[in-house]
XYZ file of C-alpha atoms in Angstrom:
450
model
C 10.313 -7.746 108.706
C 11.095 -4.266 110.135
C 14.852 -5.049 109.979
C 14.227 -5.945 106.167
C 12.513 -2.966 105.762
C 15.181 -0.972 107.125
C 18.236 -2.407 104.963
C 16.088 -1.958 101.907
C 15.695 1.749 102.595
C 19.196 2.125 103.610
C 20.130 0.866 100.365
C 17.671 2.674 98.438
C 18.943 6.030 99.988
C 22.475 4.820 99.134
C 21.799 4.436 95.612
C 19.665 7.563 95.368
C 22.897 9.395 96.802
C 25.261 7.906 94.265
C 23.082 8.760 91.519
C 22.748 12.412 92.600
C 26.494 12.425 93.274
C 27.335 11.123 89.589
C 24.482 13.394 88.043
C 25.597 16.601 89.625
C 29.165 16.423 90.254
C 30.463 13.774 88.126
C 34.114 14.836 88.669
C 34.420 14.186 92.164
C 32.104 10.733 91.650
C 34.797 9.620 89.178
C 37.724 10.369 91.463
C 35.880 9.234 94.600
C 33.992 6.161 93.479
C 34.205 4.960 89.736
C 37.973 5.152 89.387
C 38.800 3.430 92.393
C 36.375 0.528 91.235
C 37.584 0.522 88.044
C 41.341 0.415 89.263
C 40.312 -2.980 91.393
C 38.731 -4.347 88.161
C 41.877 -3.602 85.923
C 44.165 -5.347 88.482
C 41.929 -8.306 89.039
C 41.417 -8.871 85.352
C 44.967 -8.034 83.824
C 46.217 -11.446 83.520
C 43.179 -12.667 81.780
C 43.281 -9.867 79.448
C 47.109 -9.973 78.763
C 46.709 -13.619 77.891
C 43.478 -13.051 75.764
C 45.578 -10.095 74.009
C 48.730 -12.364 73.529
C 50.976 -10.206 75.810
C 51.889 -12.994 77.952
C 55.073 -14.951 77.860
C 55.963 -18.195 79.322
C 58.429 -18.590 82.117
C 60.070 -21.678 83.639
C 59.191 -21.663 87.274
C 59.494 -24.580 89.853
C 56.165 -25.786 91.024
C 54.967 -28.713 93.253
C 53.087 -31.281 90.842
C 51.121 -34.418 91.659
C 52.497 -37.597 90.174
C 49.626 -40.414 89.817
C 51.420 -44.035 90.556
C 49.287 -47.243 89.399
C 49.618 -49.744 92.215
C 48.125 -53.468 91.886
C 45.703 -54.296 94.645
C 46.972 -57.120 97.718
C 44.662 -59.958 95.543
C 46.667 -60.265 92.111
C 43.365 -61.784 90.745
C 41.527 -58.637 91.438
C 40.853 -56.021 88.419
C 41.257 -53.267 90.909
C 43.917 -50.436 90.909
C 44.940 -48.267 93.476
C 46.555 -44.909 92.547
C 49.117 -43.130 94.687
C 49.551 -39.442 94.379
C 53.134 -38.039 94.991
C 54.119 -34.465 94.819
C 57.202 -33.677 93.355
C 58.802 -30.262 92.518
C 59.283 -29.338 88.896
C 60.198 -26.806 86.409
C 57.076 -25.895 84.364
C 55.926 -23.227 81.830
C 54.067 -20.600 83.546
C 52.200 -17.739 81.753
C 53.654 -14.780 83.009
C 51.734 -11.130 82.094
C 53.580 -7.972 81.822
C 54.205 -6.007 85.162
C 51.312 -3.308 85.445
C 52.303 -0.145 87.184
C 50.405 2.342 89.265
C 46.986 3.567 87.579
C 46.996 7.434 87.656
C 43.458 8.753 87.193
C 42.660 11.559 84.485
C 39.418 13.227 84.054
C 38.521 11.074 81.134
C 40.132 7.872 82.426
C 43.370 6.623 83.682
C 46.921 6.487 82.718
C 49.259 3.369 83.541
C 52.832 2.116 82.854
C 53.711 -1.299 81.392
C 57.259 -3.088 81.519
C 57.785 -4.719 78.368
C 58.845 -8.496 78.231
C 61.968 -9.415 76.581
C 61.241 -9.330 72.719
C 58.076 -7.272 72.870
C 57.971 -3.782 71.228
C 55.194 -0.957 71.523
C 53.707 -2.040 68.240
C 52.558 -5.398 69.950
C 50.609 -3.136 72.466
C 49.256 -0.819 69.645
C 47.826 -3.823 67.896
C 46.352 -5.108 71.134
C 44.859 -1.593 72.151
C 41.326 -2.375 70.870
C 41.142 -5.620 72.357
C 42.162 -4.235 75.531
C 39.499 -1.408 75.221
C 36.822 -4.045 74.618
C 37.878 -6.313 77.708
C 37.878 -3.151 79.996
C 34.676 -1.769 78.577
C 36.355 1.468 77.700
C 35.865 3.967 74.656
C 39.528 3.630 73.605
C 43.199 2.375 74.725
C 46.245 4.272 73.095
C 49.915 3.867 73.490
C 50.730 7.524 74.451
C 54.605 7.294 75.843
C 57.352 4.966 75.123
C 60.454 4.677 77.079
C 63.337 2.129 76.926
C 61.580 -1.109 77.950
C 58.248 0.682 79.334
C 55.013 1.770 77.486
C 52.304 3.949 78.918
C 48.768 3.229 78.039
C 46.040 5.707 78.200
C 42.275 4.604 78.580
C 39.392 6.795 78.131
C 35.887 6.000 79.147
C 34.255 8.451 76.707
C 34.853 10.009 73.368
C 35.575 13.759 74.334
C 35.440 14.739 70.888
C 31.509 14.574 70.838
C 30.642 17.701 72.000
C 33.560 20.427 71.732
C 33.470 23.837 73.400
C 36.583 26.223 72.996
C 37.331 29.915 72.439
C 39.827 30.275 69.396
C 41.043 33.323 70.873
C 44.065 32.829 73.397
C 45.467 36.503 73.902
C 49.023 35.212 73.187
C 50.906 36.252 69.945
C 50.651 33.710 67.071
C 48.731 31.362 69.045
C 45.395 29.956 68.385
C 43.054 27.326 70.127
C 40.853 25.836 67.377
C 39.379 22.740 69.366
C 40.127 19.985 71.803
C 42.480 17.171 71.552
C 40.970 13.774 72.473
C 42.745 13.794 76.014
C 40.479 16.621 76.967
C 43.418 19.147 76.936
C 43.044 22.331 74.389
C 44.237 22.027 70.906
C 46.341 24.695 70.637
C 48.456 25.820 67.469
C 51.523 27.894 68.481
C 53.023 29.221 65.169
C 56.192 29.884 66.727
C 56.696 26.484 67.831
C 55.213 25.023 64.453
C 55.717 27.767 61.808
C 53.935 26.117 58.844
C 50.649 23.460 58.676
C 49.050 21.425 55.935
C 45.459 20.883 56.334
C 43.931 17.958 54.345
C 40.236 17.081 54.163
C 37.381 16.452 51.612
C 34.074 18.444 51.295
C 32.166 18.893 54.741
C 34.930 17.277 56.538
C 35.402 20.534 58.487
C 38.739 21.866 56.866
C 36.606 25.181 56.028
C 35.689 25.296 59.690
C 38.812 24.819 61.158
C 40.241 27.729 58.528
C 37.400 29.999 60.150
C 38.723 29.349 63.559
C 42.435 29.973 62.546
C 41.016 33.494 61.248
C 38.926 34.411 64.188
C 41.725 33.444 66.572
C 44.537 35.425 64.592
C 42.228 38.372 63.926
C 42.541 40.166 67.289
C 46.414 39.774 66.979
C 48.925 42.350 65.571
C 49.594 39.968 62.660
C 49.071 40.716 58.649
C 46.936 37.977 57.040
C 47.323 37.213 53.544
C 45.076 34.829 51.533
C 45.178 32.828 48.470
C 41.771 32.030 47.171
C 41.766 30.595 43.557
C 37.938 29.718 43.502
C 37.226 33.369 42.728
C 37.766 34.602 45.893
C 34.512 33.187 47.368
C 35.908 31.855 50.518
C 37.914 34.520 51.718
C 36.314 37.519 50.250
C 33.988 38.085 53.400
C 37.080 38.475 55.400
C 38.691 40.936 53.051
C 38.508 43.602 56.121
C 41.310 41.763 58.206
C 43.336 40.687 55.220
C 46.202 42.876 53.958
C 46.233 41.045 50.681
C 44.145 38.900 48.627
C 44.856 36.910 45.467
C 42.126 35.140 43.525
C 43.876 34.436 40.315
C 46.798 32.556 39.384
C 48.491 36.018 37.917
C 47.743 37.913 41.218
C 49.170 34.646 43.254
C 52.617 34.792 41.183
C 52.872 38.632 42.141
C 51.605 38.175 45.725
C 54.270 35.592 46.177
C 56.927 37.585 44.612
C 56.080 40.131 46.997
C 56.547 37.491 49.928
C 59.762 36.265 48.773
C 61.016 39.935 48.741
C 59.945 40.737 52.218
C 61.286 37.555 53.491
C 64.686 38.806 51.889
C 63.991 42.192 53.295
C 63.780 40.782 56.777
C 66.770 38.494 56.332
C 68.886 41.682 55.265
C 67.737 43.076 58.706
C 68.796 40.407 60.762
C 72.064 40.076 59.180
C 73.014 43.904 59.559
C 71.991 43.500 63.435
C 73.658 40.190 63.858
C 70.484 38.056 64.549
C 69.626 35.099 63.986
C 65.841 35.567 63.387
C 63.604 38.371 64.087
C 62.697 37.435 67.601
C 65.961 38.532 68.707
C 65.929 41.721 66.889
C 65.389 45.076 69.076
C 61.825 45.815 69.431
C 61.366 48.805 67.202
C 62.903 46.769 64.438
C 60.786 43.683 64.888
C 58.458 43.256 61.785
C 54.925 42.475 61.767
C 54.095 38.626 61.449
C 52.818 37.388 58.364
C 50.434 34.435 58.437
C 49.483 33.199 54.597
C 46.607 31.113 54.106
C 46.215 29.113 50.911
C 42.577 27.920 50.591
C 42.999 25.165 47.877
C 46.551 24.520 47.250
C 45.784 22.054 44.049
C 44.688 25.210 42.028
C 48.269 26.772 42.333
C 49.763 23.541 40.826
C 47.059 22.567 38.302
C 47.499 23.569 34.481
C 45.066 23.404 31.845
C 47.845 23.375 28.929
C 51.390 23.863 28.534
C 51.290 27.859 28.369
C 50.565 27.865 32.245
C 53.536 25.701 33.101
C 55.909 28.722 33.482
C 53.349 30.389 36.002
C 52.719 27.003 37.839
C 56.690 26.733 37.970
C 56.923 30.255 39.617
C 54.289 29.514 41.786
C 55.845 26.620 43.024
C 58.974 27.904 43.729
C 58.156 31.057 45.360
C 55.824 29.437 47.662
C 58.520 26.664 48.515
C 60.964 29.397 49.010
C 58.397 31.143 51.637
C 58.133 27.770 53.298
C 61.887 27.232 53.557
C 62.903 30.810 54.700
C 59.712 31.879 56.367
C 60.072 30.342 59.685
C 63.066 32.635 61.246
C 61.426 35.488 59.893
C 57.549 35.532 60.893
C 56.035 34.312 57.782
C 54.034 31.180 58.370
C 51.969 29.113 55.898
C 48.528 27.544 56.296
C 47.897 25.402 52.940
C 44.566 23.659 52.727
C 43.642 21.008 50.247
C 40.978 18.595 49.311
C 43.211 16.506 47.066
C 46.935 16.456 47.920
C 48.894 13.820 45.663
C 52.250 13.274 43.640
C 50.002 13.863 40.623
C 50.320 17.697 41.128
C 53.752 17.460 40.206
C 57.389 17.571 42.364
C 56.388 20.964 43.991
C 53.721 19.687 46.167
C 56.089 16.880 47.528
C 58.848 19.408 48.229
C 56.286 21.961 49.932
C 54.990 19.179 52.272
C 58.292 18.248 53.407
C 58.653 21.940 54.875
C 55.205 21.887 56.566
C 56.075 20.190 59.956
C 52.290 20.557 61.239
C 49.752 18.272 59.630
C 45.985 18.150 59.968
C 43.912 15.298 58.183
C 40.282 15.306 58.297
C 38.425 12.728 56.703
C 39.619 12.279 52.898
C 38.186 10.524 49.782
C 41.290 8.949 48.450
C 44.106 7.091 50.620
C 46.712 8.866 48.749
C 45.729 12.507 50.465
C 45.995 10.798 53.969
C 49.375 9.214 53.115
C 50.670 12.614 51.610
C 49.732 14.121 54.925
C 50.584 11.791 57.456
C 52.356 8.763 55.675
C 55.875 10.019 56.528
C 55.132 10.404 60.340
C 53.401 7.603 62.065
C 51.676 4.569 60.419
C 49.224 4.741 63.483
C 48.365 8.249 62.703
C 47.576 7.213 59.101
C 45.362 4.354 60.101
C 43.448 6.895 62.423
C 42.938 9.260 59.908
C 41.465 6.696 57.432
C 39.083 5.440 60.072
C 37.566 8.709 60.304
C 33.771 8.651 59.330
C 32.465 11.243 56.861
C 29.563 11.946 59.499
C 32.007 13.383 62.142
C 32.929 17.047 60.503
C 35.586 18.499 62.354
C 37.326 15.526 63.700
C 40.733 15.027 62.445
C 44.441 13.643 63.216
C 46.911 16.335 64.515
C 50.644 15.319 63.892
C 53.289 18.120 65.025
C 56.821 18.666 64.596
C 57.912 16.485 67.809
C 56.368 13.126 66.275
C 53.407 12.531 68.446
C 49.836 12.616 67.116
C 46.366 13.039 68.724
C 42.641 12.726 67.555
C 41.263 16.421 67.637
C 38.077 18.230 66.805
C 37.732 21.932 65.951
C 34.884 23.716 67.677
C 32.251 25.136 65.204
C 32.897 28.837 64.094
C 30.055 29.790 61.875
C 31.146 32.154 58.657
C 29.224 34.873 60.160
C 31.079 35.027 63.356
C 34.451 34.983 61.441
C 33.001 37.898 59.412
C 32.258 39.734 62.440
C 35.503 39.255 64.004
C 37.094 40.446 60.657
C 35.182 43.751 60.751
C 35.569 44.325 64.438
C 39.478 44.169 64.043
C 39.681 45.553 60.757
C 41.741 48.507 62.291
C 44.353 45.851 63.154
C 44.956 45.207 59.202
C 48.597 46.471 58.483
C 48.661 48.043 54.941
C 50.429 45.885 52.590
C 52.260 48.403 50.309
C 53.539 49.738 53.651
C 54.499 46.290 54.984
C 56.419 45.326 51.915
C 58.028 48.902 51.296
C 60.612 50.964 52.879
C 58.116 52.747 55.283
C 57.802 51.037 58.618
C 54.241 49.641 58.897
C 51.933 51.016 62.020
C 51.310 48.345 64.399
C 50.547 47.843 67.952
C 53.480 47.216 70.482
C 54.689 44.113 70.519
C 55.250 41.810 73.350
C 59.042 40.651 74.307
C 60.179 37.824 72.820
C 60.008 34.431 74.674
């Protein structure tokens, strides 16, 4: 009895120690205990999981088989039969699972590389990802890398987008950290890598919150912020202290876009005169202030009540498209937001979309908006965007110019904190007339181009 009590006490102490380890230091517990146990489970069950997900292939292999040969007994009158078993080597069909590589742990799960069978494509594993996730009892499994003959699967134990904590300010020029990606890494938007962005999302989907995060992250940087808010200015007027220019009507939008096109042409002429391909290769004293243009509702720029507005809409669409086409090399960047983005708005929207290489799609009310945002990139990204529930504001699908996509979620940024950031950094706001005129605008010193 004393030995039994001793064993039970040791087991109870070990269980309590493991619970405390997992509770107070989950990262080391995952790498030290949980992940090795999961790795053993994955390797032991992979053959059955692959078979259940129809990822196996039948291969012809030599195997020893048993042949039953019936032989009559010594008494012919007897009905008894003696069965002799004889072993023979035969070629039979054997189910063969894909070769599983080494599991590499991550903070949220693990990554592993698989070798494709002959005739398999990565789409086969994308279709089977949900089944694999259920078999391994994990949150999700995704194909994150494709090499000739190989795919890399990434399994996550939990959803990292449930609670997002991040600071939009990065301290780097034209770089903002609006939230987190589903792999646990920071979601970083670098306008010098992806210059223009299209943000789509229904009401209460988190689109306005993402715009607040971008504004708050850009406010302390030496850039000029320009707003287009055709809802009467209700969205961007509270941030006016940090905006160099704000258009709230169609007429003001046409004039402001005309100024932007003129500024792009001036920067183009400056680069041509100094033999520079873009503003980043100009001498530091000639480098102009970057301009980030925020369009709150793009549909308002293209909709017209009657034919009398057709000319204004055409001018707006042409000017906005020229800014998108020419702005990248001359430090003029676009952030275009919209609840409804469809081909019914006219060919100008389709042409503009082609120039916006960065895409963010929140929950949308109609499939065409999701298709316009992500349909020309990756079908899997489109399916993921359509699956975003309405009760998860801020969750979105992010796609960059490299073709990869991620689920992400923007950190909550209140309007009050964004307004406070606009007031605190109002002294960094360049004067618009000086910016587009011949007199150089006053600005802080620039960092050297990367």
